[in-house]
Short mmCIF file of C-alpha atoms in Angstrom, two decimals:
data_model
loop_
_atom_site.label_atom_id
_atom_site.label_comp_id
_atom_site.label_asym_id
_atom_site.label_seq_id
_atom_site.Cartn_x
_atom_site.Cartn_y
_atom_site.Cartn_z
CA MET A 1430 -63.81 5.93 -15.47
CA LEU A 1431 -64.54 3.08 -13.19
CA HIS A 1432 -62.29 0.24 -11.98
CA ALA A 1433 -62.97 -2.56 -9.16
CA HIS A 1434 -61.80 -1.60 -5.76
CA GLY A 1435 -58.61 -3.88 -5.23
CA ARG A 1436 -58.94 -4.12 -1.39
CA ALA A 1437 -62.74 -4.58 -1.33
CA LYS A 1438 -64.36 -7.48 0.34
CA VAL A 1439 -67.18 -7.65 -2.52
CA HIS A 1440 -66.80 -6.59 -6.14
CA ARG A 1441 -67.95 -2.90 -6.69
CA VAL A 1442 -67.00 -0.02 -8.89
CA VAL A 1443 -65.37 3.07 -7.62
CA ARG A 1444 -64.75 6.56 -9.84
CA GLY A 1445 -61.18 6.73 -11.33
CA PRO A 1446 -59.19 5.69 -14.38
CA TRP A 1447 -60.18 1.99 -15.81
CA PRO A 1448 -57.03 -0.05 -15.17
CA ALA A 1449 -57.63 -2.56 -18.24
CA ARG A 1450 -58.77 -0.71 -20.81
CA ILE A 1451 -59.48 -3.43 -23.65
CA LYS A 1452 -60.66 -2.94 -27.31
CA PRO A 1453 -63.30 -4.78 -28.88
CA LEU A 1454 -62.28 -7.66 -30.90
CA GLU A 1455 -63.58 -8.25 -34.68
CA ASN A 1456 -67.22 -8.23 -34.90
CA GLU A 1457 -67.87 -8.53 -31.11
CA THR A 1458 -71.36 -7.89 -29.67
CA LEU A 1459 -71.42 -5.09 -27.17
CA SER A 1460 -72.57 -7.42 -24.48
CA SER A 1461 -69.60 -9.65 -24.70
CA TRP A 1462 -67.50 -6.80 -24.83
CA LEU A 1463 -68.87 -5.27 -21.45
CA VAL A 1464 -68.71 -8.61 -20.07
CA ARG A 1465 -64.97 -9.08 -20.70
CA ALA A 1466 -64.13 -5.56 -19.67
CA SER A 1467 -66.03 -6.33 -16.33
CA LEU A 1468 -64.15 -9.37 -15.59
CA ALA A 1469 -60.70 -7.63 -16.70
CA ASN A 1470 -61.38 -5.23 -14.02
CA PHE A 1471 -62.50 -7.68 -11.09
CA SER A 1472 -65.85 -6.45 -11.56
CA SER A 1473 -69.42 -8.28 -12.31
CA PRO A 1474 -71.54 -7.34 -15.40
CA SER A 1475 -74.18 -6.28 -13.35
CA THR A 1476 -72.19 -3.74 -11.13
CA VAL A 1477 -70.12 -2.11 -13.83
CA VAL A 1478 -73.69 -1.81 -15.99
CA ASN A 1479 -75.41 -0.45 -13.33
CA TYR A 1480 -72.50 2.35 -12.83
CA ILE A 1481 -72.49 3.37 -16.54
CA TRP A 1482 -76.34 3.51 -16.82
CA PRO A 1483 -78.09 4.08 -13.30
CA GLY A 1484 -81.54 3.10 -13.41
CA TRP A 1485 -81.54 1.19 -16.57
CA ARG A 1486 -81.76 -2.51 -16.38
CA ALA A 1487 -79.50 -2.87 -19.11
CA TRP A 1488 -79.46 -6.74 -18.95
CA THR A 1489 -83.21 -7.26 -19.24
CA ARG A 1490 -82.93 -5.21 -22.72
CA ASP A 1491 -81.09 -6.48 -25.77
CA ILE A 1492 -78.29 -3.97 -25.38
CA ASP A 1493 -76.75 -5.48 -28.88
CA ARG A 1494 -79.25 -3.60 -30.87
CA GLU A 1495 -78.43 -0.07 -30.29
CA LEU A 1496 -77.96 2.67 -27.57
CA THR A 1497 -79.58 6.21 -27.38
CA PRO A 1498 -77.29 9.03 -27.48
CA ASP A 1499 -77.33 9.59 -23.84
CA GLN A 1500 -76.26 5.74 -23.33
CA LEU A 1501 -73.74 6.03 -25.80
CA LYS A 1502 -71.84 9.31 -24.35
CA ALA A 1503 -72.03 7.52 -20.66
CA LEU A 1504 -70.37 4.49 -22.03
CA GLN A 1505 -68.00 6.66 -24.02
CA GLN A 1506 -66.94 8.30 -20.69
CA VAL A 1507 -66.01 5.32 -18.92
CA SER A 1508 -64.24 3.28 -21.60
CA SER A 1509 -62.28 5.42 -23.68
CA LEU A 1510 -63.68 4.29 -26.78
CA SER A 1511 -64.88 6.22 -29.69
CA GLU A 1512 -68.26 6.10 -31.04
CA SER A 1513 -67.19 4.29 -34.17
CA GLU A 1514 -65.66 1.66 -32.07
CA ILE A 1515 -68.87 1.22 -29.90
CA ASP A 1516 -71.05 1.62 -33.27
CA SER A 1517 -68.87 -1.46 -34.62
CA MET A 1518 -70.16 -3.25 -31.84
CA LEU A 1519 -74.05 -3.06 -32.16
CA LEU A 1520 -76.36 -4.74 -34.87
CA LYS A 1521 -78.11 -1.55 -36.12
CA PRO A 1522 -75.31 -0.76 -39.04
CA VAL A 1523 -76.19 -4.41 -40.25
CA ILE A 1524 -79.87 -4.76 -39.77
CA MET A 1525 -80.10 -1.22 -41.57
CA ARG A 1526 -78.27 -2.53 -44.33
CA VAL A 1527 -79.99 -5.90 -45.01
CA ASN A 1528 -83.41 -4.50 -44.32
CA GLN A 1529 -82.99 -0.72 -46.14
CA ASP A 1530 -86.65 -0.18 -46.48
CA THR A 1531 -87.70 -0.97 -42.95
CA LYS A 1532 -87.71 1.52 -40.27
CA LEU A 1533 -86.39 0.30 -37.18
CA ASN A 1534 -88.09 1.14 -33.70
CA ARG A 1535 -86.56 0.52 -30.50
CA THR A 1536 -89.48 -0.90 -28.59
CA ASN A 1537 -90.57 -3.25 -31.78
CA THR A 1538 -88.74 -6.65 -32.90
CA TRP A 1539 -86.26 -6.37 -35.78
CA PRO A 1540 -86.16 -8.29 -38.81
CA TRP A 1541 -83.18 -11.34 -38.62
CA VAL A 1542 -82.32 -10.47 -35.17
CA ILE A 1543 -82.63 -13.41 -33.04
CA GLN A 1544 -84.99 -12.13 -30.41
CA ARG A 1545 -84.36 -11.46 -27.11
CA SER A 1546 -86.95 -13.10 -24.49
CA THR A 1547 -85.64 -11.86 -20.83
CA ARG A 1548 -87.22 -12.31 -17.30
CA ASN A 1549 -85.78 -10.84 -14.52
CA LYS A 1550 -82.21 -11.12 -16.47
CA ASN A 1551 -82.95 -14.78 -17.37
CA THR A 1552 -82.88 -14.64 -21.25
CA ILE A 1553 -83.93 -17.73 -23.43
CA ARG A 1554 -81.64 -19.07 -25.90
CA SER A 1555 -80.75 -15.66 -27.51
CA THR A 1556 -76.97 -16.13 -28.09
CA GLN A 1557 -75.29 -18.56 -30.53
CA PHE A 1558 -71.88 -19.90 -30.62
CA CYS A 1559 -69.26 -21.86 -32.71
CA PRO A 1560 -67.41 -24.41 -30.10
CA LEU A 1561 -64.50 -24.10 -32.34
CA CYS A 1562 -64.15 -20.45 -32.59
CA LEU A 1563 -64.45 -20.32 -28.94
CA MET A 1564 -61.86 -23.18 -28.46
CA GLU A 1565 -59.31 -21.31 -30.98
CA ASP A 1566 -59.95 -17.91 -29.35
CA VAL A 1567 -56.70 -16.80 -27.29
CA LYS A 1568 -59.72 -14.10 -25.69
CA PRO A 1569 -63.08 -15.99 -26.16
CA TYR A 1570 -65.70 -13.54 -27.27
CA LEU A 1571 -69.01 -13.64 -28.95
CA ARG A 1572 -69.85 -12.33 -32.66
CA ARG A 1573 -72.33 -10.34 -33.99
CA GLN A 1574 -72.93 -12.90 -36.57
CA TRP A 1575 -74.17 -15.36 -33.93
CA ARG A 1576 -77.25 -12.64 -33.24
CA ILE A 1577 -78.56 -12.79 -36.77
CA SER A 1578 -81.33 -15.34 -37.14
CA PHE A 1579 -80.63 -16.45 -40.81
CA ILE A 1580 -77.06 -17.52 -39.57
CA THR A 1581 -77.09 -20.83 -38.00
CA ILE A 1582 -73.70 -22.41 -38.96
CA CYS A 1583 -70.19 -21.18 -38.85
CA THR A 1584 -68.93 -20.28 -41.90
CA LYS A 1585 -65.39 -20.51 -41.05
CA HIS A 1586 -65.47 -24.03 -39.56
CA ARG A 1587 -68.67 -25.26 -41.84
CA ILE A 1588 -70.16 -26.58 -38.27
CA ASN A 1589 -73.73 -25.98 -36.65
CA LEU A 1590 -73.88 -23.16 -33.85
CA HIS A 1591 -75.41 -23.98 -30.84
CA ASP A 1592 -77.48 -21.68 -28.66
CA SER A 1593 -77.30 -23.68 -25.35
CA CYS A 1594 -74.71 -25.06 -23.14
CA PRO A 1595 -74.12 -28.75 -24.54
CA HIS A 1596 -73.73 -30.05 -20.83
CA CYS A 1597 -76.35 -28.76 -18.96
CA GLY A 1598 -78.80 -27.20 -21.76
CA ALA A 1599 -79.09 -23.48 -20.18
CA SER A 1600 -79.29 -20.71 -22.42
CA VAL A 1601 -75.78 -18.75 -22.88
CA GLU A 1602 -75.94 -16.11 -20.40
CA VAL A 1603 -72.45 -14.36 -20.12
CA HIS A 1604 -73.60 -11.49 -18.29
CA LYS A 1605 -73.86 -13.64 -15.44
CA LEU A 1606 -70.70 -14.82 -15.11
CA THR A 1607 -68.46 -13.28 -12.25
CA ARG A 1608 -65.00 -15.02 -13.22
CA GLY A 1609 -63.45 -17.11 -15.97
CA LYS A 1610 -63.91 -16.97 -19.73
CA LEU A 1611 -66.71 -16.23 -21.65
CA LYS A 1612 -66.58 -19.84 -23.29
CA GLN A 1613 -67.84 -21.24 -19.66
CA CYS A 1614 -71.25 -21.73 -18.80
CA ALA A 1615 -72.48 -19.38 -16.21
CA HIS A 1616 -74.72 -21.92 -14.95
CA CYS A 1617 -72.64 -25.11 -14.48
CA ARG A 1618 -69.35 -24.04 -15.19
CA TRP A 1619 -68.71 -26.32 -18.31
CA ASP A 1620 -66.51 -25.37 -21.19
CA MET A 1621 -69.04 -24.77 -24.00
CA SER A 1622 -66.42 -25.44 -26.47
CA ASP A 1623 -65.70 -29.02 -24.97
CA ILE A 1624 -68.21 -30.54 -27.76
CA LYS A 1625 -67.81 -32.87 -30.83
CA PRO A 1626 -69.02 -30.36 -33.73
CA ALA A 1627 -71.58 -31.27 -36.08
CA SER A 1628 -71.06 -31.04 -39.92
CA ALA A 1629 -72.99 -28.40 -41.36
CA ASN A 1630 -75.08 -28.87 -44.69
CA ASN A 1631 -72.90 -28.13 -47.51
CA GLU A 1632 -75.79 -26.42 -49.55
CA LEU A 1633 -76.75 -24.27 -46.29
CA ALA A 1634 -72.95 -23.34 -45.82
CA SER A 1635 -72.74 -22.05 -49.18
CA VAL A 1636 -76.04 -20.01 -48.78
CA THR A 1637 -74.93 -18.74 -45.32
CA GLY A 1638 -71.43 -17.66 -46.58
CA MET A 1639 -73.08 -15.50 -49.27
CA LEU A 1640 -75.76 -14.06 -47.02
CA GLU A 1641 -73.23 -13.11 -44.47
CA LYS A 1642 -71.02 -11.78 -47.13
CA GLN A 1643 -73.62 -9.22 -48.13
CA ALA A 1644 -74.62 -8.50 -44.53
CA PHE A 1645 -71.31 -7.64 -43.09
CA SER A 1646 -69.21 -6.43 -46.25
CA GLU A 1647 -69.20 -3.21 -47.56
CA GLN A 1648 -69.68 -3.91 -51.00
CA ASP A 1649 -71.68 -6.30 -53.35
CA TYR A 1650 -75.28 -5.68 -51.59
CA SER A 1651 -78.37 -6.69 -53.24
CA PRO A 1652 -81.79 -7.01 -51.49
CA THR A 1653 -82.96 -9.69 -53.80
CA HIS A 1654 -81.33 -12.56 -51.69
CA PHE A 1655 -83.03 -11.73 -48.48
CA GLN A 1656 -86.01 -11.00 -50.11
CA ARG A 1657 -86.21 -14.34 -51.60
CA LEU A 1658 -85.11 -15.76 -48.25
CA ARG A 1659 -87.90 -14.30 -46.11
CA TYR A 1660 -90.46 -15.28 -48.87
CA LEU A 1661 -89.59 -18.90 -48.87
CA ILE A 1662 -89.48 -19.49 -45.37
CA SER A 1663 -93.15 -17.92 -45.11
CA LEU A 1664 -94.01 -20.37 -47.84
CA VAL A 1665 -92.76 -23.26 -46.55
CA ARG A 1666 -94.46 -22.41 -43.20
CA ARG A 1667 -97.81 -21.74 -44.91
CA LEU A 1668 -97.34 -25.26 -46.78
CA SER A 1669 -96.76 -27.24 -43.66
CA ALA A 1670 -100.34 -25.87 -42.00
CA LYS A 1671 -102.10 -27.50 -45.36
CA GLN A 1672 -103.64 -30.96 -45.29
CA SER A 1673 -102.10 -32.25 -47.99
CA ILE A 1674 -98.96 -31.03 -49.63
CA PRO A 1675 -98.13 -31.49 -53.42
CA GLN A 1676 -95.81 -34.12 -54.17
CA SER A 1677 -93.76 -31.91 -56.72
CA ALA A 1678 -93.49 -29.33 -54.15
CA ALA A 1679 -92.17 -31.80 -51.82
CA THR A 1680 -89.77 -32.74 -54.42
CA LEU A 1681 -88.77 -29.09 -55.20
CA PHE A 1682 -87.68 -28.50 -51.42
CA GLN A 1683 -86.07 -31.95 -51.45
CA CYS A 1684 -88.41 -32.63 -48.47
CA ASN A 1685 -91.05 -35.34 -47.55
CA GLU A 1686 -94.23 -34.79 -45.83
CA GLU A 1687 -93.26 -35.76 -42.44
CA ARG A 1688 -90.66 -33.09 -42.16
CA PHE A 1689 -92.84 -30.52 -43.59
CA TYR A 1690 -95.62 -31.12 -40.98
CA ALA A 1691 -93.02 -31.03 -38.14
CA PHE A 1692 -92.61 -27.48 -39.06
CA ALA A 1693 -96.49 -27.01 -37.72
CA ASP A 1694 -95.11 -27.62 -34.20
CA PHE A 1695 -93.74 -23.99 -34.10
CA SER A 1696 -95.93 -22.44 -36.39
CA SER A 1697 -97.12 -20.06 -33.93
CA LEU A 1698 -93.52 -18.64 -33.35
CA ALA A 1699 -91.83 -15.70 -35.96
CA PHE A 1700 -88.98 -17.28 -37.57
CA ASP A 1701 -86.66 -14.84 -35.40
CA TRP A 1702 -87.88 -16.25 -32.32
CA LEU A 1703 -87.27 -19.98 -33.04
CA THR A 1704 -84.34 -21.99 -31.76
CA THR A 1705 -81.38 -22.60 -33.75
CA ASP A 1706 -82.08 -26.24 -34.68
CA ASP A 1707 -85.78 -25.04 -35.71
CA ARG A 1708 -84.51 -22.18 -37.82
CA ARG A 1709 -81.56 -24.25 -39.46
CA SER A 1710 -83.99 -27.06 -40.18
CA LEU A 1711 -86.01 -24.48 -42.11
CA LEU A 1712 -82.99 -22.79 -43.97
CA GLU A 1713 -81.99 -26.20 -45.09
CA THR A 1714 -85.63 -26.92 -46.63
CA VAL A 1715 -85.44 -23.59 -48.63
CA ALA A 1716 -81.33 -23.36 -49.22
CA PRO A 1717 -81.67 -25.52 -52.62
CA LEU A 1718 -83.95 -22.70 -54.15
CA MET A 1719 -81.63 -19.80 -53.05
CA SER A 1720 -78.85 -20.60 -55.49
CA MET A 1721 -81.09 -20.46 -58.70
CA GLY A 1722 -81.33 -17.84 -60.99
CA THR A 1723 -84.39 -15.75 -61.15
CA ALA A 1724 -86.12 -17.24 -64.31
CA GLN A 1725 -85.32 -20.92 -62.75
CA PHE A 1726 -86.58 -19.96 -59.58
CA ALA A 1727 -89.96 -18.37 -60.83
CA LEU A 1728 -90.47 -21.65 -63.16
CA SER A 1729 -89.71 -23.96 -60.55
CA LEU A 1730 -92.52 -22.53 -57.98
CA LEU A 1731 -95.18 -22.20 -61.03
CA GLU A 1732 -94.33 -25.82 -62.01
CA SER A 1733 -94.53 -27.00 -58.38
CA ASP A 1734 -98.55 -27.32 -58.27
CA ILE A 1735 -98.38 -25.00 -55.28
CA PRO A 1736 -101.66 -23.02 -55.61
CA LEU A 1737 -101.27 -19.49 -56.86
CA SER A 1738 -103.25 -18.02 -54.11
CA LEU A 1739 -100.48 -19.42 -51.86
CA LEU A 1740 -97.54 -18.02 -53.89
CA ASN A 1741 -99.45 -14.75 -53.85
CA ASN A 1742 -100.49 -14.37 -50.33
CA CYS A 1743 -97.94 -16.51 -48.45
CA ALA A 1744 -95.83 -13.34 -47.61
CA ASP A 1745 -96.84 -9.69 -46.68
CA THR A 1746 -94.65 -8.94 -50.17
CA ILE A 1747 -93.86 -10.83 -53.18
CA PRO A 1748 -90.16 -10.32 -53.95
CA GLU A 1749 -89.29 -8.11 -56.66
CA GLU A 1750 -87.96 -10.68 -58.94
CA LEU A 1751 -91.06 -12.91 -58.85
CA GLN A 1752 -93.65 -9.93 -59.64
CA GLN A 1753 -93.33 -10.30 -63.45
CA TYR A 1754 -93.63 -14.13 -63.42
CA LEU A 1755 -96.75 -13.93 -60.86
CA PRO A 1756 -100.57 -12.85 -61.82
CA GLU A 1757 -101.83 -10.06 -60.23
CA LYS A 1758 -101.96 -10.46 -56.39
CA ARG A 1759 -105.79 -8.72 -56.73
CA CYS A 1760 -107.10 -11.47 -58.79
CA PHE A 1761 -106.84 -13.76 -55.83
CA ASP A 1762 -107.75 -11.37 -52.80
CA ALA A 1763 -111.35 -12.32 -53.01
CA ARG A 1764 -110.51 -16.47 -52.63
CA ALA A 1765 -107.92 -15.44 -50.02
CA ARG A 1766 -110.45 -13.77 -47.81
CA ASN A 1767 -113.14 -16.90 -48.30
CA GLU A 1768 -110.42 -18.83 -47.01
CA THR A 1769 -109.69 -16.73 -44.07
CA GLN A 1770 -113.44 -16.36 -43.28
CA ASN A 1771 -113.96 -20.06 -43.50
CA PRO A 1772 -110.91 -21.77 -42.32
CA VAL A 1773 -110.36 -25.59 -42.82
CA LYS A 1774 -109.71 -26.99 -39.11
CA LYS A 1775 -106.12 -28.31 -39.46
CA LEU A 1776 -105.54 -31.99 -37.72
CA PRO A 1777 -102.63 -31.71 -35.28
CA SER A 1778 -99.43 -33.63 -36.03
CA ARG A 1779 -98.82 -37.08 -35.07
CA ARG A 1780 -95.72 -35.29 -33.12
CA ALA A 1781 -98.49 -33.35 -31.26
CA ILE A 1782 -100.98 -36.32 -30.57
CA GLU A 1783 -97.93 -38.59 -29.59
CA ARG A 1784 -97.00 -35.62 -26.81
CA ARG A 1785 -100.38 -35.60 -25.72
CA TRP A 1786 -100.87 -39.19 -25.53
CA GLN A 1787 -97.68 -39.83 -23.15
CA ALA A 1788 -99.07 -36.80 -20.94
CA PHE A 1789 -102.50 -38.25 -20.63
CA LEU A 1790 -100.65 -41.59 -19.67
CA VAL A 1791 -98.46 -40.00 -17.09
CA LYS A 1792 -101.44 -38.02 -15.65
CA HIS A 1793 -103.25 -41.37 -14.87
CA GLY A 1794 -100.20 -43.25 -13.88
CA ILE A 1795 -100.60 -45.87 -16.83
CA ASP A 1796 -97.61 -47.43 -18.01
#
């Protein structure tokens, strides 16, 4: 066990019982709990983590995903938490439930987990938060739902989530806090709950609520919705790379061409690496098709003038519910290979051209 040395001039930990033994809150992440436990015992998150796992730079890793058996045992020894209590703070049980056919690798990215890009303990927008949840919390903490990439709104308050401080724009890095509460920005000390919330898209709120319930509930799970969501996201992103978009396809997704082409600005990044705003924009586009029945969904796609080759090849796998409606994928393999061998040069978007023009003017001192 460890606790802060009350008479020490600087924060450090010493062996002994942990005076403040806090319990995890509902759906709290491991990183959130570690920070709260550190501050409650008048120590810093870095000092505590280095004591628990010496030689392992935990804050440069995504500790919310999973722990090895040795790391789990070390944490149990100093926290008095049971294995099930620690497991309830990790993302692995949720992701294994959502991706039952996918084998999770510790060193690879995990589907539907917001990826944590880290350099020297500096993280880039890997944690979201709801300002109203933080405002209402007696003990502010971070939820596991806020680390899931298909969740970009708070289903309780039906408002948009944020992934950076509203005041200074810095990423949410609670592991850098040395005092205060988790709703404070570690960079500017601003109360991140002090912001006017933005109402969520009603259709997306309903879809997100359904997906969240399936991911975090022990009942009524079906892989169909997650397969469809992944497929539609891939389809929209592939459409945005086309030189022309069928009008019927734009009508189907209730999205104009300008918005479609805006998706091309971040086409090089996988969905789980995108910012909250970019992911929310994509999810709002596919939300109308998420509530359709299987037959209506398939018929809508086939009547949208989207090329069958694209419907068959836009994603790694076609959802099981669509396989009986779409022609055999192998019929289009040759055409897909030809398109790959002779790619059509994509014109840059208007937004990208404007950015380059502004950079040119600044470089040459032209007003």
